Amino acid sequence: MNKSWILSKSTLKELIKNKAIYYTMIFGVILLFLGFTQEALVLEFESNAGESQDLSEILGLIFFHIFLYIWFLVAASICSNNFFEELVDGSAEMILPYMSKKSYLLSKFVGYTVSFFLLLAVTFLILFLLLNFTTNALNFKLLISSLMLIPNFLFLFSLLSIFNVFSKRKTAGILTYITYLFFTILNVDYVLSNFFGEGLAKALKYIIPSIARWQSEIVKFCFGFKMSDYWPYWLLNVVIYSFMMLFLAMRFSEKSEV
Amino acid sequence: MIEIQDLKKTYNGKIEALKGISFRIEKGEIALFLGLNGAGKTTAIKIILGLRRANSGKISLLSHNIGYVPEGEIGKKDWRVEDYLEFLAQLREVQSVEDRVNNVLEKYKAKEMRRRRLRELSKGMYQKIKWIQAVLSDPEILILDEPTSGFDPMGKVEFRNWIMEKKEEGRTILITSHLLDEMQKIGDTYIIINKGLIVDKGRIDEMKGKALEEHFYEVVKESQE
């Protein structure tokens, strides 16, 4: 059997056995239930009011996203902490003499990514059953769009991992959350144009390296926008992901040297 | 056989952990790698294992099938002994994983530990699992970093018997330990390292009854002056 496969499988098994995963799932169901119901109200209001963009809608979106991010962050923290614990509890030391560091990193990343996706998929399934989405077309669209936001994991996991390398775990969690929230709020058009003026806001939209931007585009796509209009964000995010993972791999190699 | 030639390692371009060490351990020999804390023993071991990269130097190994007993912990404490050993055996490409784990546990009288989690083991039992995992792939070379810490007198005797059995099987063994009296009973050769340099090496049987501990103290003290 392939060593990378054995390692990825054991990572997945380890996380499934971890109680923290189930607490995260319950926390996610409660949090997203509140988020979804709030968002559904806002969207219904929007559909009744036509194309109007007032402050309450924007606040509603921010509210929903904050809930979503808190949960993503909690889930990503579990994966990230698990990974970094391996550097100090001897697990990595027992594995690395028998496989290359590159294969080890890649297998771990695949293992955690699959675990995270499973965790999110199961949580959304529970929500789906709880909210009876089959009868509510609007919420179903929202569910699908939220599922498409799952690649957020890559951004969060990378951020959290990088902060973990530089600082203590609690500080890393807080820093990741602040950074993520900062980018999220900065990406709301209303906030951008009010703080920076129309001209600068337009420029910033293209400069800000944020998956939040990408995710808002996906939401727009799910509600009828054309994906082709948003290809610069896709490209930008691919570049940012690649950079972050490269940076993380370099730091990992330095950390394991000492 | 393990042969190290002019091995150098610097951390962050400042701390010289190894300043060009060389030694050779013949096949079937037990070599004691001795030094104070921070002398460079663990760094050298980790370079041999491929866990660290040396700045320069050459390492020749008889085989890349190496069994390693680390000084610290060996993994997540939630693992059950059986699952942990099976996982490591798979990674080391052992044939008939389940049979091998069963045989090893039986041979070392540790079958009753199989369903226990690593965190539930006593210090001595945990240490025993550390050397059981090292022999899973039937390695040609064994590298043991402080393998006797936590053993009671019975455990020490068991360890001595185990290491002698491995020597008789023709394994090449490198051990670091601070229990010099204990090690003198089993070692063939010794290598003393201090501040990243080999300050003495020789054969135990040429010490003419002198205690290794006393010899070590004299050599290290002299090298520090």
Tab-separated table of N, CA and C in Angstrom, chain A residues 1 3 6-7 10 14 17 82 85-86 89-99 101 256-258, chain B residues 9 11 46 49 51-53 66-68 70 73-76 79 83-84 87-88 90-93 133:
chain	number	residue	atom	x	y	z
A	1	MET	N	0.848	-1.206	0.000
A	1	MET	CA	0.000	0.000	0.000
A	1	MET	C	0.883	1.256	0.000
A	3	LYS	N	2.523	4.687	0.874
A	3	LYS	CA	2.748	5.318	2.183
A	3	LYS	C	1.919	6.587	2.371
A	6	ILE	N	-1.547	5.657	3.233
A	6	ILE	CA	-1.636	5.165	4.620
A	6	ILE	C	-1.690	6.357	5.584
A	7	LEU	N	-0.832	7.341	5.326
A	7	LEU	CA	-0.748	8.503	6.210
A	7	LEU	C	-2.002	9.373	6.127
A	10	SER	N	-4.783	7.566	7.904
A	10	SER	CA	-4.664	7.585	9.373
A	10	SER	C	-5.009	8.970	9.920
A	14	GLU	N	-7.899	9.526	12.576
A	14	GLU	CA	-7.547	10.185	13.831
A	14	GLU	C	-8.523	11.328	14.139
A	17	LYS	N	-12.006	10.174	15.102
A	17	LYS	CA	-12.049	9.695	16.487
A	17	LYS	C	-11.964	10.845	17.493
A	82	ASN	N	-3.843	20.053	15.243
A	82	ASN	CA	-3.501	18.650	15.166
A	82	ASN	C	-2.186	18.478	14.397
A	85	GLU	N	0.795	19.928	16.401
A	85	GLU	CA	1.111	19.082	17.558
A	85	GLU	C	2.054	17.960	17.140
A	86	GLU	N	1.872	17.501	15.920
A	86	GLU	CA	2.700	16.396	15.432
A	86	GLU	C	4.182	16.750	15.397
A	89	ASP	N	4.980	16.314	19.373
A	89	ASP	CA	4.682	15.107	20.144
A	89	ASP	C	5.412	13.856	19.630
A	90	GLY	N	6.273	14.034	18.660
A	90	GLY	CA	7.088	12.905	18.205
A	90	GLY	C	6.513	12.146	17.022
A	91	SER	N	5.247	12.420	16.652
A	91	SER	CA	4.643	11.681	15.525
A	91	SER	C	5.430	11.880	14.245
A	92	ALA	N	5.748	13.144	13.961
A	92	ALA	CA	6.460	13.448	12.716
A	92	ALA	C	7.828	12.768	12.713
A	93	GLU	N	8.474	12.766	13.886
A	93	GLU	CA	9.799	12.174	14.003
A	93	GLU	C	9.777	10.663	13.739
A	94	MET	N	8.652	10.027	14.038
A	94	MET	CA	8.550	8.589	13.822
A	94	MET	C	8.242	8.261	12.362
A	95	ILE	N	7.698	9.228	11.648
A	95	ILE	CA	7.271	8.974	10.267
A	95	ILE	C	8.334	9.430	9.256
A	96	LEU	N	8.936	10.597	9.538
A	96	LEU	CA	9.841	11.200	8.549
A	96	LEU	C	11.066	10.362	8.149
A	97	PRO	N	11.609	9.494	9.035
A	97	PRO	CA	12.720	8.668	8.521
A	97	PRO	C	12.273	7.693	7.434
A	98	TYR	N	10.976	7.465	7.325
A	98	TYR	CA	10.491	6.445	6.382
A	98	TYR	C	9.793	7.021	5.152
A	99	MET	N	9.676	8.331	5.090
A	99	MET	CA	9.141	8.949	3.859
A	99	MET	C	9.673	10.375	3.731
A	101	LYS	N	9.928	14.435	3.302
A	101	LYS	CA	9.198	15.527	3.951
A	101	LYS	C	8.088	16.053	3.034
A	256	SER	N	11.234	22.388	11.713
A	256	SER	CA	11.624	21.030	12.042
A	256	SER	C	13.141	20.864	12.088
A	257	GLU	N	13.868	21.910	11.679
A	257	GLU	CA	15.323	21.850	11.731
A	257	GLU	C	15.845	22.125	13.141
A	258	VAL	N	15.100	22.880	13.921
A	258	VAL	CA	15.610	23.307	15.233
A	258	VAL	C	15.219	22.312	16.316
B	9	LYS	N	27.293	20.647	11.242
B	9	LYS	CA	25.929	21.173	11.264
B	9	LYS	C	25.897	22.479	12.049
B	11	TYR	N	23.167	25.607	13.183
B	11	TYR	CA	21.774	26.063	13.238
B	11	TYR	C	21.716	27.575	13.052
B	46	LYS	N	19.962	12.516	14.430
B	46	LYS	CA	18.895	12.952	13.524
B	46	LYS	C	19.405	13.141	12.095
B	49	LEU	N	19.484	9.697	10.618
B	49	LEU	CA	18.123	9.238	10.301
B	49	LEU	C	17.475	10.000	9.142
B	51	LEU	N	16.461	13.134	9.486
B	51	LEU	CA	15.521	14.122	10.032
B	51	LEU	C	16.092	15.535	9.984
B	52	ARG	N	17.408	15.639	9.896
B	52	ARG	CA	18.089	16.927	9.764
B	52	ARG	C	19.026	16.837	8.564
B	53	ARG	N	19.339	18.001	8.033
B	53	ARG	CA	20.268	18.033	6.914
B	53	ARG	C	21.605	18.591	7.414
B	66	ILE	N	16.421	1.173	9.219
B	66	ILE	CA	16.915	1.582	10.544
B	66	ILE	C	15.765	1.564	11.550
B	67	GLY	N	16.019	1.017	12.718
B	67	GLY	CA	15.057	1.086	13.817
B	67	GLY	C	15.482	2.216	14.727
B	68	TYR	N	14.543	3.061	15.126
B	68	TYR	CA	14.912	4.251	15.909
B	68	TYR	C	14.079	4.332	17.181
B	70	PRO	N	13.422	7.088	19.864
B	70	PRO	CA	13.726	8.481	20.206
B	70	PRO	C	13.751	8.700	21.720
B	73	GLU	N	8.700	11.584	23.076
B	73	GLU	CA	7.489	10.802	22.825
B	73	GLU	C	7.476	10.240	21.409
B	74	ILE	N	6.612	9.251	21.217
B	74	ILE	CA	6.606	8.591	19.902
B	74	ILE	C	5.316	8.809	19.115
B	75	GLY	N	4.454	9.673	19.611
B	75	GLY	CA	3.241	9.941	18.830
B	75	GLY	C	2.066	10.319	19.708
B	76	LYS	N	0.930	10.460	19.075
B	76	LYS	CA	-0.267	10.884	19.802
B	76	LYS	C	-0.657	9.828	20.831
B	79	TRP	N	-3.484	6.904	20.521
B	79	TRP	CA	-3.318	5.669	19.744
B	79	TRP	C	-3.409	4.454	20.665
B	83	ASP	N	-2.910	-0.516	17.180
B	83	ASP	CA	-3.135	0.317	15.989
B	83	ASP	C	-1.875	1.089	15.619
B	84	TYR	N	-1.205	1.586	16.660
B	84	TYR	CA	0.004	2.378	16.434
B	84	TYR	C	1.094	1.523	15.769
B	87	PHE	N	0.182	0.729	12.192
B	87	PHE	CA	0.377	1.908	11.341
B	87	PHE	C	1.856	2.063	10.968
B	88	LEU	N	2.731	1.954	11.982
B	88	LEU	CA	4.168	2.089	11.711
B	88	LEU	C	4.681	0.951	10.827
B	90	GLN	N	3.021	-0.637	8.558
B	90	GLN	CA	2.584	-0.345	7.178
B	90	GLN	C	3.513	0.675	6.527
B	91	LEU	N	3.825	1.740	7.289
B	91	LEU	CA	4.711	2.780	6.742
B	91	LEU	C	6.097	2.219	6.415
B	92	ARG	N	6.517	1.217	7.180
B	92	ARG	CA	7.848	0.639	6.948
B	92	ARG	C	7.793	-0.542	5.992
B	93	GLU	N	6.652	-0.713	5.356
B	93	GLU	CA	6.456	-1.736	4.315
B	93	GLU	C	6.759	-3.149	4.812
B	133	GLN	N	8.599	-0.944	18.744
B	133	GLN	CA	8.324	-0.353	17.425
B	133	GLN	C	9.596	-0.291	16.565
